[in-house]
Tab-separated table of C-alpha atoms in Angstrom:
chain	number	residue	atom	x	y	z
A	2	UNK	CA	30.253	29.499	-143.295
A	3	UNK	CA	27.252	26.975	-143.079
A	4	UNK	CA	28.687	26.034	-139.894
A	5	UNK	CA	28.516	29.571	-138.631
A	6	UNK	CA	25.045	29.900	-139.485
A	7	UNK	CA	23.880	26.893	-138.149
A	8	UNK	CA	25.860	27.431	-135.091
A	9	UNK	CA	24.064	31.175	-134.671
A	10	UNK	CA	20.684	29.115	-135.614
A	11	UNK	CA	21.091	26.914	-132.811
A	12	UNK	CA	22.190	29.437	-130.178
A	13	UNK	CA	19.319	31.736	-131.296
A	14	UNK	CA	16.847	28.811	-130.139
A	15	UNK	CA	18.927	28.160	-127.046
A	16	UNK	CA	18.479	32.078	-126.227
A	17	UNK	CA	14.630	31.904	-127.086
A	18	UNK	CA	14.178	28.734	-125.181
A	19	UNK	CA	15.665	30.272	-121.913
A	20	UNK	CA	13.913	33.884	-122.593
A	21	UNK	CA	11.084	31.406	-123.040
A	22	UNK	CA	11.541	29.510	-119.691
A	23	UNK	CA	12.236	32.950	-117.641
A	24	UNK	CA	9.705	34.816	-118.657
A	25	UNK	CA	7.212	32.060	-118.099
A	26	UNK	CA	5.828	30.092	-115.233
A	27	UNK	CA	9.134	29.435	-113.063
A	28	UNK	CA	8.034	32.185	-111.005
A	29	UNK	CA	4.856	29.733	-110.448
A	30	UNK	CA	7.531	27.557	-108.597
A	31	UNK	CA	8.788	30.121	-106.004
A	32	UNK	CA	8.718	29.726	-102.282
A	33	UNK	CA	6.664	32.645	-101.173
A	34	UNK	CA	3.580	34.354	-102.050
A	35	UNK	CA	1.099	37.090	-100.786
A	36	UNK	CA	-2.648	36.518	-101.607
A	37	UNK	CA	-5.052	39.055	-101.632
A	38	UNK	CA	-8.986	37.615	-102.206
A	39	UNK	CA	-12.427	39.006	-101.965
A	40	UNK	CA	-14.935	36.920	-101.640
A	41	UNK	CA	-18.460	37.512	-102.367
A	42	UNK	CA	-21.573	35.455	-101.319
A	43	UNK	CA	-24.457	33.737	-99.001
A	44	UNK	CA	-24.692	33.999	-95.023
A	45	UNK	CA	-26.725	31.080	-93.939
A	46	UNK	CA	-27.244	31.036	-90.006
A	47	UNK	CA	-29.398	28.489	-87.814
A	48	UNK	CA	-29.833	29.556	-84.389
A	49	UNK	CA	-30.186	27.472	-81.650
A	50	UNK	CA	-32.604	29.424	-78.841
A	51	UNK	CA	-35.053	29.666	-76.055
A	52	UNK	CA	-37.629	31.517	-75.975
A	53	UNK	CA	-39.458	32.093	-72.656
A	54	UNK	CA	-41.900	34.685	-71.576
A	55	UNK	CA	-40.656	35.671	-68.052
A	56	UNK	CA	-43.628	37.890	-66.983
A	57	UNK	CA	-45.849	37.491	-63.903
A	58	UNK	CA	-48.546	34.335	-64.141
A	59	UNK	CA	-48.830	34.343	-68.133
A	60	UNK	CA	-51.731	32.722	-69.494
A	61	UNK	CA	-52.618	32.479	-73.373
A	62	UNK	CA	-49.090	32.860	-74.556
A	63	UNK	CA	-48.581	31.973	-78.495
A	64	UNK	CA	-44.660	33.190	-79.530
A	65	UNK	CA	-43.659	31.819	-83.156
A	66	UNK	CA	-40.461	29.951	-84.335
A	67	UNK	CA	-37.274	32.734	-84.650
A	68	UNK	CA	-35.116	32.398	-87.789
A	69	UNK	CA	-32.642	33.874	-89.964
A	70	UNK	CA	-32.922	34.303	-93.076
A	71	UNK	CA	-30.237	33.888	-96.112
A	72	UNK	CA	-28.456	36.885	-95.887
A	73	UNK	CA	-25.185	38.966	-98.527
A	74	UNK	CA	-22.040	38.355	-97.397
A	75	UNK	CA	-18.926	39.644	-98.918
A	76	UNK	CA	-15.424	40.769	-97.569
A	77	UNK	CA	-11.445	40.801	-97.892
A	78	UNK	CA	-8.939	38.181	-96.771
A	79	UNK	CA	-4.990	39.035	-96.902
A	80	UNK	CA	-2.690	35.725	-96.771
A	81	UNK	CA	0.900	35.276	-96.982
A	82	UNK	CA	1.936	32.060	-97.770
A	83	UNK	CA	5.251	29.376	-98.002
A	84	UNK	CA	5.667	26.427	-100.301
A	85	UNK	CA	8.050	23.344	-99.936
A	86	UNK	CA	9.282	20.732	-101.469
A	87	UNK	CA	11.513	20.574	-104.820
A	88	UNK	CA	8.169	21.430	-107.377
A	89	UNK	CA	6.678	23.646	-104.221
A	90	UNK	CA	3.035	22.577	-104.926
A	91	UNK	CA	1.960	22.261	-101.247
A	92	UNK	CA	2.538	24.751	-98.534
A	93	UNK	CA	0.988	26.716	-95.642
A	94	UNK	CA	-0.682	30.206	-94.734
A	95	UNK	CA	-2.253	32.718	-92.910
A	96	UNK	CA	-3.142	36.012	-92.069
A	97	UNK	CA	-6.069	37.976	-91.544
A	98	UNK	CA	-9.785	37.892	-92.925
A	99	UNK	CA	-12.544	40.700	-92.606
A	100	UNK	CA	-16.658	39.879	-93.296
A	101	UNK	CA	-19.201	42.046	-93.714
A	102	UNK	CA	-22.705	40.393	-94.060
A	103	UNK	CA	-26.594	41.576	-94.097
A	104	UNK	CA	-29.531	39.003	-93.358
A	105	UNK	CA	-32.831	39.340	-90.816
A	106	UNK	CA	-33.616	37.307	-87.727
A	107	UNK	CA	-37.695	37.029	-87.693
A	108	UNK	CA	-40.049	35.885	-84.809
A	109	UNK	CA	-43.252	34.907	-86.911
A	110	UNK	CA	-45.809	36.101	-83.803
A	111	UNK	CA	-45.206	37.326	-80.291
A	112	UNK	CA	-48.817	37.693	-78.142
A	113	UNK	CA	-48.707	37.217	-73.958
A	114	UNK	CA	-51.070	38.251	-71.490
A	115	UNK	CA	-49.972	38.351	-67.943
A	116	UNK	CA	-50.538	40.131	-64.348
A	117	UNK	CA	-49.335	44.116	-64.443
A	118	UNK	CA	-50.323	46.875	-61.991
A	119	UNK	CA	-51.379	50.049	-63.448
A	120	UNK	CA	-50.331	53.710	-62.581
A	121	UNK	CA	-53.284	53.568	-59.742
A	122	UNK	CA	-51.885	49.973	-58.368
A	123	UNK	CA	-54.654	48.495	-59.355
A	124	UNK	CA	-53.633	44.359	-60.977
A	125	UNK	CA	-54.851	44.084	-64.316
A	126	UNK	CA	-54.760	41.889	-67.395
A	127	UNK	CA	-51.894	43.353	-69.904
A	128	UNK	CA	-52.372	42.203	-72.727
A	129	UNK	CA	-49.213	42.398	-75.621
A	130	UNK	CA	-49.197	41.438	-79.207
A	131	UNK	CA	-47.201	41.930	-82.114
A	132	UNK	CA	-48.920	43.619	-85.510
A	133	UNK	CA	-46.302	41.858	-87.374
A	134	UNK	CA	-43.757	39.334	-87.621
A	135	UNK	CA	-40.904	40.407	-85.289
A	136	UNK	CA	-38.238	41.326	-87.461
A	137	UNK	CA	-34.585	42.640	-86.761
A	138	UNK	CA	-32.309	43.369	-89.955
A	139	UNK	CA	-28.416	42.560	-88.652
A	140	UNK	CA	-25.170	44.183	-89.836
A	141	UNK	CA	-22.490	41.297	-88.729
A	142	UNK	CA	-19.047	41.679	-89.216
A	143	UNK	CA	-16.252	38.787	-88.515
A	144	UNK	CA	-12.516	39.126	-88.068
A	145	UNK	CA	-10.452	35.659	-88.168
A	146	UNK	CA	-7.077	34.427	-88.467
A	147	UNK	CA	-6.863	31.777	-91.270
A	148	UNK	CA	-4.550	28.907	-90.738
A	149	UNK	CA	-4.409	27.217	-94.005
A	150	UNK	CA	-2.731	24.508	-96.625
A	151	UNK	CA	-1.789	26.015	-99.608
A	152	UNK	CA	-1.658	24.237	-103.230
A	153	UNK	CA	-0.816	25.099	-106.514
A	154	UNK	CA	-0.480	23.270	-109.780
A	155	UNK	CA	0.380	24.705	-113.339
A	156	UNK	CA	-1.367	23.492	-116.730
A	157	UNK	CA	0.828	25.890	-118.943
A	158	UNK	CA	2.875	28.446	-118.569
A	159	UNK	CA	-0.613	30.599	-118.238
A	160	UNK	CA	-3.027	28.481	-116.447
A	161	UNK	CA	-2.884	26.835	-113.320
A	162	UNK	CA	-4.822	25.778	-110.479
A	163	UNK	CA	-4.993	26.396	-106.778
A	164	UNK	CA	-6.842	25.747	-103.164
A	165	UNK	CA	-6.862	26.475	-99.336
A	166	UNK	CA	-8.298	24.525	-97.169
A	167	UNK	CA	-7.936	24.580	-93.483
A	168	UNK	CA	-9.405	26.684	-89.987
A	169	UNK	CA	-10.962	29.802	-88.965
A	170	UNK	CA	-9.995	31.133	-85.745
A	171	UNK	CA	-12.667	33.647	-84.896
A	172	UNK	CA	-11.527	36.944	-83.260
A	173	UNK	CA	-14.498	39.134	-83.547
A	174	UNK	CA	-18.193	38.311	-84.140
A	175	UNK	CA	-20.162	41.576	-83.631
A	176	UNK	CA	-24.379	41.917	-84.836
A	177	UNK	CA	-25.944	45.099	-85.038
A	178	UNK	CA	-29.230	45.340	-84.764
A	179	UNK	CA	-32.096	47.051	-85.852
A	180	UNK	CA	-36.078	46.534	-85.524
A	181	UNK	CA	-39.160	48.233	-86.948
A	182	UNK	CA	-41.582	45.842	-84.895
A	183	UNK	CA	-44.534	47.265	-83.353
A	184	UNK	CA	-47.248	46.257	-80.725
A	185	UNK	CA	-50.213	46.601	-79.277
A	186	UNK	CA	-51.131	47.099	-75.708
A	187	UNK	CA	-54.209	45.996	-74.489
A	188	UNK	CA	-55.770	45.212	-70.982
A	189	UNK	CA	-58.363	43.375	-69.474
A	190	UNK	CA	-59.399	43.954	-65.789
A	191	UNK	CA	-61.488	41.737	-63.568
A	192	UNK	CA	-63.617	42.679	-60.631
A	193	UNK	CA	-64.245	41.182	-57.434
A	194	UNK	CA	-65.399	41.878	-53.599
A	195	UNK	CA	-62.235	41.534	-51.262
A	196	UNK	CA	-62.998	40.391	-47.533
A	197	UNK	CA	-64.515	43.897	-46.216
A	198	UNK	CA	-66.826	44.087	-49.255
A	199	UNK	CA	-65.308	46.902	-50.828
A	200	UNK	CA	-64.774	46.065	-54.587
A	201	UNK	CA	-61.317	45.713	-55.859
A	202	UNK	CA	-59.517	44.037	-59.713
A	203	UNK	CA	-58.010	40.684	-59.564
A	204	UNK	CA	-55.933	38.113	-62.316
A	205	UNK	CA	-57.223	35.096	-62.174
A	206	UNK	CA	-54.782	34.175	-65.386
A	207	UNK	CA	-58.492	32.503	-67.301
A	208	UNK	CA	-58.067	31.005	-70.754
A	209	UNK	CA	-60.955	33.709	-71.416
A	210	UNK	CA	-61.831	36.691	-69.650
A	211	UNK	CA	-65.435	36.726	-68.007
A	212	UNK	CA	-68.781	38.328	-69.765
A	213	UNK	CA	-68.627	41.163	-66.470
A	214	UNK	CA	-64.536	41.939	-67.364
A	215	UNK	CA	-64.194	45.234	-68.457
A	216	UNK	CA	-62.487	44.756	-71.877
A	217	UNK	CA	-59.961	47.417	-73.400
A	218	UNK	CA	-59.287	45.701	-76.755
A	219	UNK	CA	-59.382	46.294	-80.019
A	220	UNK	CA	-61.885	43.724	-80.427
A	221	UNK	CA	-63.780	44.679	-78.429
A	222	UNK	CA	-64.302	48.498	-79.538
A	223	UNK	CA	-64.563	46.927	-83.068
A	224	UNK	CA	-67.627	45.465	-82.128
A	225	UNK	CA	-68.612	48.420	-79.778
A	226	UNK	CA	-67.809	51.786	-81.086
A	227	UNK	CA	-70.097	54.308	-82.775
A	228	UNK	CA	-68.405	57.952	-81.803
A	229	UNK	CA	-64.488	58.278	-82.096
A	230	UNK	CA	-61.868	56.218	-83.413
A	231	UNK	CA	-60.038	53.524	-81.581
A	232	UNK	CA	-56.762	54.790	-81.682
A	233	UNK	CA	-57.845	57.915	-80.424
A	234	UNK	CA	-59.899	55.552	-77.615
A	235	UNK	CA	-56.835	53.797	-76.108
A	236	UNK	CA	-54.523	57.832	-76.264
A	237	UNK	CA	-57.282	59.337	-74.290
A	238	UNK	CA	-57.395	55.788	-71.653
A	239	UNK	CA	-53.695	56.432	-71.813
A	240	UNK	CA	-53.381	59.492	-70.434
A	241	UNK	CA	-55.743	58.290	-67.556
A	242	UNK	CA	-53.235	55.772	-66.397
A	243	UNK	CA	-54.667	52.697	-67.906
A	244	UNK	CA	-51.253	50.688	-69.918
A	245	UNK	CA	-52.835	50.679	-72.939
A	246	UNK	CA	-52.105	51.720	-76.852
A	247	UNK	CA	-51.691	50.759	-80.224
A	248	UNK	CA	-48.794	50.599	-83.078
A	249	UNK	CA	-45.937	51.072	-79.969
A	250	UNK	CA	-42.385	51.203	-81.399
A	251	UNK	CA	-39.759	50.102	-79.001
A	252	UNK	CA	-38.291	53.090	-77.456
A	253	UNK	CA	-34.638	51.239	-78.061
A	254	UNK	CA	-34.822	49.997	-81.369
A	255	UNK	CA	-31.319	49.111	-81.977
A	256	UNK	CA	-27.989	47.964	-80.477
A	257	UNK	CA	-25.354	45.558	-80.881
A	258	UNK	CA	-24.743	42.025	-79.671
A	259	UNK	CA	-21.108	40.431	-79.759
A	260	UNK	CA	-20.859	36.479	-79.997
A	261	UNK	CA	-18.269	34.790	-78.007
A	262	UNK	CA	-15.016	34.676	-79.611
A	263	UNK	CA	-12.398	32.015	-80.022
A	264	UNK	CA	-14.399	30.048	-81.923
A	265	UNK	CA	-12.773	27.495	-84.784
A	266	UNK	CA	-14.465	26.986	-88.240
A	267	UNK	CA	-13.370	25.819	-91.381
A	268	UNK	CA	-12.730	27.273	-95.022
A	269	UNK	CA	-12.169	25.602	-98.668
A	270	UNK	CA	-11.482	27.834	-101.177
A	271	UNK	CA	-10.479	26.454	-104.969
A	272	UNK	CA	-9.823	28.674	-107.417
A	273	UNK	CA	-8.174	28.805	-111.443
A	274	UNK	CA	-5.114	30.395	-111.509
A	275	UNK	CA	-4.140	32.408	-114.682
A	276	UNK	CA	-0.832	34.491	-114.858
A	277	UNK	CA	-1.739	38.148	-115.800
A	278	UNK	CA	2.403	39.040	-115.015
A	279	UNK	CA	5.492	37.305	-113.868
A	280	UNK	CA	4.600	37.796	-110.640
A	281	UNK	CA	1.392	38.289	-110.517
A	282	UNK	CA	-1.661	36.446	-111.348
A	283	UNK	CA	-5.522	36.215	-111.004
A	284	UNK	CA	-7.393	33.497	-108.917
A	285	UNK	CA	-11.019	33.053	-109.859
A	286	UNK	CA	-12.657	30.373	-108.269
A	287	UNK	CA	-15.508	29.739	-104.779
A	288	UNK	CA	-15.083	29.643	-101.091
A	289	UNK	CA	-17.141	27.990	-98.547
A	290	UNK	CA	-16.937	28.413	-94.685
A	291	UNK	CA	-18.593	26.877	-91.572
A	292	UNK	CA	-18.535	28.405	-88.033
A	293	UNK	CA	-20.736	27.876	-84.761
A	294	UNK	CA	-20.572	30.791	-82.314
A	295	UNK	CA	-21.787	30.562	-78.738
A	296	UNK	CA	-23.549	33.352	-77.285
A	297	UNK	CA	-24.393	34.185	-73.503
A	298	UNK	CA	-28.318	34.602	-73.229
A	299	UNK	CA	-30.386	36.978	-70.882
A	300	UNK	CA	-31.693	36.029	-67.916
A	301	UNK	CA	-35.380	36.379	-67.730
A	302	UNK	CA	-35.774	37.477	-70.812
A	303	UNK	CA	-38.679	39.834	-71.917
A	304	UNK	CA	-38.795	40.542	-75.459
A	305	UNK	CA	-41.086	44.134	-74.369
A	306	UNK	CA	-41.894	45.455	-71.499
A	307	UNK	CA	-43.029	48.611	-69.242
A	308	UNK	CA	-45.234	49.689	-72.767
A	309	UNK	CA	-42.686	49.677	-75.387
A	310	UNK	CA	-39.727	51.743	-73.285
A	311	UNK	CA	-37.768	47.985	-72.831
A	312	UNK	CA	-37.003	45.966	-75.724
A	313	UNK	CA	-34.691	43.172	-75.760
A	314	UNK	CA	-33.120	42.037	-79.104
A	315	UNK	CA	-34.135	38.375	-80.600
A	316	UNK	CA	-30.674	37.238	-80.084
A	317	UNK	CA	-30.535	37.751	-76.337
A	318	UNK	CA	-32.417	34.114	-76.697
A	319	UNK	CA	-29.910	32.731	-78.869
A	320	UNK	CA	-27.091	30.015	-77.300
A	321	UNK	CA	-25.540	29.209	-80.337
A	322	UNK	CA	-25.260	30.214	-83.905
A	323	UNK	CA	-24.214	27.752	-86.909
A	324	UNK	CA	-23.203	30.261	-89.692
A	325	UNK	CA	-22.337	29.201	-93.348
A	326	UNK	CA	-20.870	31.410	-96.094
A	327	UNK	CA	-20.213	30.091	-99.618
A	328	UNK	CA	-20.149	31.908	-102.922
A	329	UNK	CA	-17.449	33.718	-105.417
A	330	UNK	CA	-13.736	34.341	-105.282
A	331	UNK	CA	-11.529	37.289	-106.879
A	332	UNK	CA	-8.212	36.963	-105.543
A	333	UNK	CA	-4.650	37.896	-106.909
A	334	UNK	CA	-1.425	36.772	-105.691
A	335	UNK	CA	1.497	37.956	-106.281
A	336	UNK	CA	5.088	35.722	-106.152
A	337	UNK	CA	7.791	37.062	-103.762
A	338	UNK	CA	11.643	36.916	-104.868
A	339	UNK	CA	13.765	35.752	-108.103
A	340	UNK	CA	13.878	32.310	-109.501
A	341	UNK	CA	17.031	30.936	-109.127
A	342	UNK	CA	19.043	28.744	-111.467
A	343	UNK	CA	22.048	27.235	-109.253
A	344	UNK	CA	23.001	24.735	-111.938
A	345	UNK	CA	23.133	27.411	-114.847
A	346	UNK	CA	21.242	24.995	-117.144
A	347	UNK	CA	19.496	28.192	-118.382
A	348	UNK	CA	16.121	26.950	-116.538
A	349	UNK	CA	15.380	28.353	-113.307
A	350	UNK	CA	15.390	25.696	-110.173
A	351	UNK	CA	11.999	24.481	-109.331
């Protein structure tokens, strides 16, 4: 009878042991796996760009530095993946990733003066500034193909710990854009005697206008004025044919510009593991990604022109865009298939 007892003692830990082992992490050793992750984080771009003003014989030009600010970044990224070798710790994947991110590209000043004609075809001295920094807010969104390595090591039968790391092949690079800017259209006009005498205006491009130019500035009304309002100055001049006003919005204030694809980058993305089922279990970790994207400029570019009804987005100017993305990772992946246990040891094969 003790026998018996010990012998039902002994099986009962045999049984627990193997409920133990199948229930556990063996399904951490399978061969295939989908991942699902969402990462959440920082866009950080530095543009490479030129920025020339393409207008007839500018003089007094002043056009600030363009950048891009650290922008919200935050998408989806769908993976499946394949392990080898006997414990199956190192393997490969891909799939498909989609990124949605928000940041600003900002020219600090824009002010040019340059030869125009005026409705009457008479040359002047426009005169264009900005009221405020540039700005354009951007809605980018990225579609690559990750080709990655895969690996995955368990701590316990609950914890583990996992990591891509490999390319970004770049599909899709699109930036909508949007600006608020506003500027100011002034004019100076100069007057001189042409060969028969008769008095006509010239643009003689002068680092300063002359004491005898007829002035249709801001400035210069500041100084001057004593019945109306400035504003209502430069609507009236307006409608006389003289290019001038104040506070002009772009008539086309948004658009979108698409990068170059085909471009490779890079992602690492570590991450804890912790089983939350058999099958499936929660990665919480970080990401970081690099990418440059190439971009086909405008030739002679004009950031504004013919008073506000042309506007041409910053990143017309732009060549080439490094962008860097790094933050927070939610994934979960889930194990494909059975465990198997070929040898019938009670432990399924790793």
């Amino acid at each position: 009878m003790k026998k018996i007892i010990l012998l039902f003692i002994a099986a009962g830990a045999g049984f627990s042991a193997m409920a133990q082992v199948r229930g556990g992490d063996n399904f951490y050793a399978q061969k295939y796996v989908v991942d699902l992750n969402f990462p959440v984080g920082v866009l950080m771009q530095t543009p490479t760009y030129k920025f020339d003003a393409n207008y007839t014989n500018v003089a007094n030009q002043s056009i600030g530095t363009l950048k891009m600010g650290a922008g919200a970044s935050y998408g989806v990224d769908a993976q499946f993946g394949y392990f080898i070798g006997k414990r199956r710790c190192f393997g490969i994947g891909t799939g498909i990733s989609y990124t949605m991110m928000n940041a600003d590209a900002t020219l600090g000043n824009f002010h040019v003066e340059y030869q125009d004609k005026d409705a009457k075809d008479n040359i002047f001295w426009q005169v264009v500034s900005s009221t405020q920094p540039v700005k354009e807010k951007l809605t980018i969104t990225s579609i690559n193909i990750p080709v990655v390595l895969k690996y995955k090591k368990r701590f316990t039968t609950k914890l583990g710990f996992t990591m891509d790391a490999g390319i970004l092949y770049n599909i899709q690079y699109d930036n909508k854009w949007k600006t608020d800017g506003t500027f100011d259209y002034e004019a100076i006009y100069k007057f001189a005697k042409n060969s028969v005498g008769s008095q006509v205006t010239v643009y003689d491009g002068a680092a300063a206008p002359d004491a005898k130019d007829w002035l249709i500035t801001k400035a210069m009304y500041e100084r001057t004025i004593s019945v109306g309002t400035i504003p209502g100055i430069f609507d009236s001049l307006r409608t006389r044919g003289y290019d001038v006003a104040l506070g002009v919005h772009p008539a086309n204030n948004s658009g979108k510009i698409s990068y170059t694809t085909g471009s490779i980058g890079f992602i690492v993305r570590p991450a804890i593991n912790i089983r939350i089922k058999k099958r499936v279990h929660l990665n919480l970790g970080a990401y970081y990604s690099y990418q440059s994207f190439n971009n086909k400029t405008v030739d002679n570019y004009k950031l504004i022109d013919k008073m506000g009804s042309s506007y041409s987005s910053l990143l017309n100017t732009v060549s080439t865009t490094v962008a860097s993305n790094m933050g927070i990772n939610v994934g979960l992946r889930y194990f494909i298939g059975m465990p198997k246990d070929k040898d019938f040891d009670g432990k399924f094969d790793e």
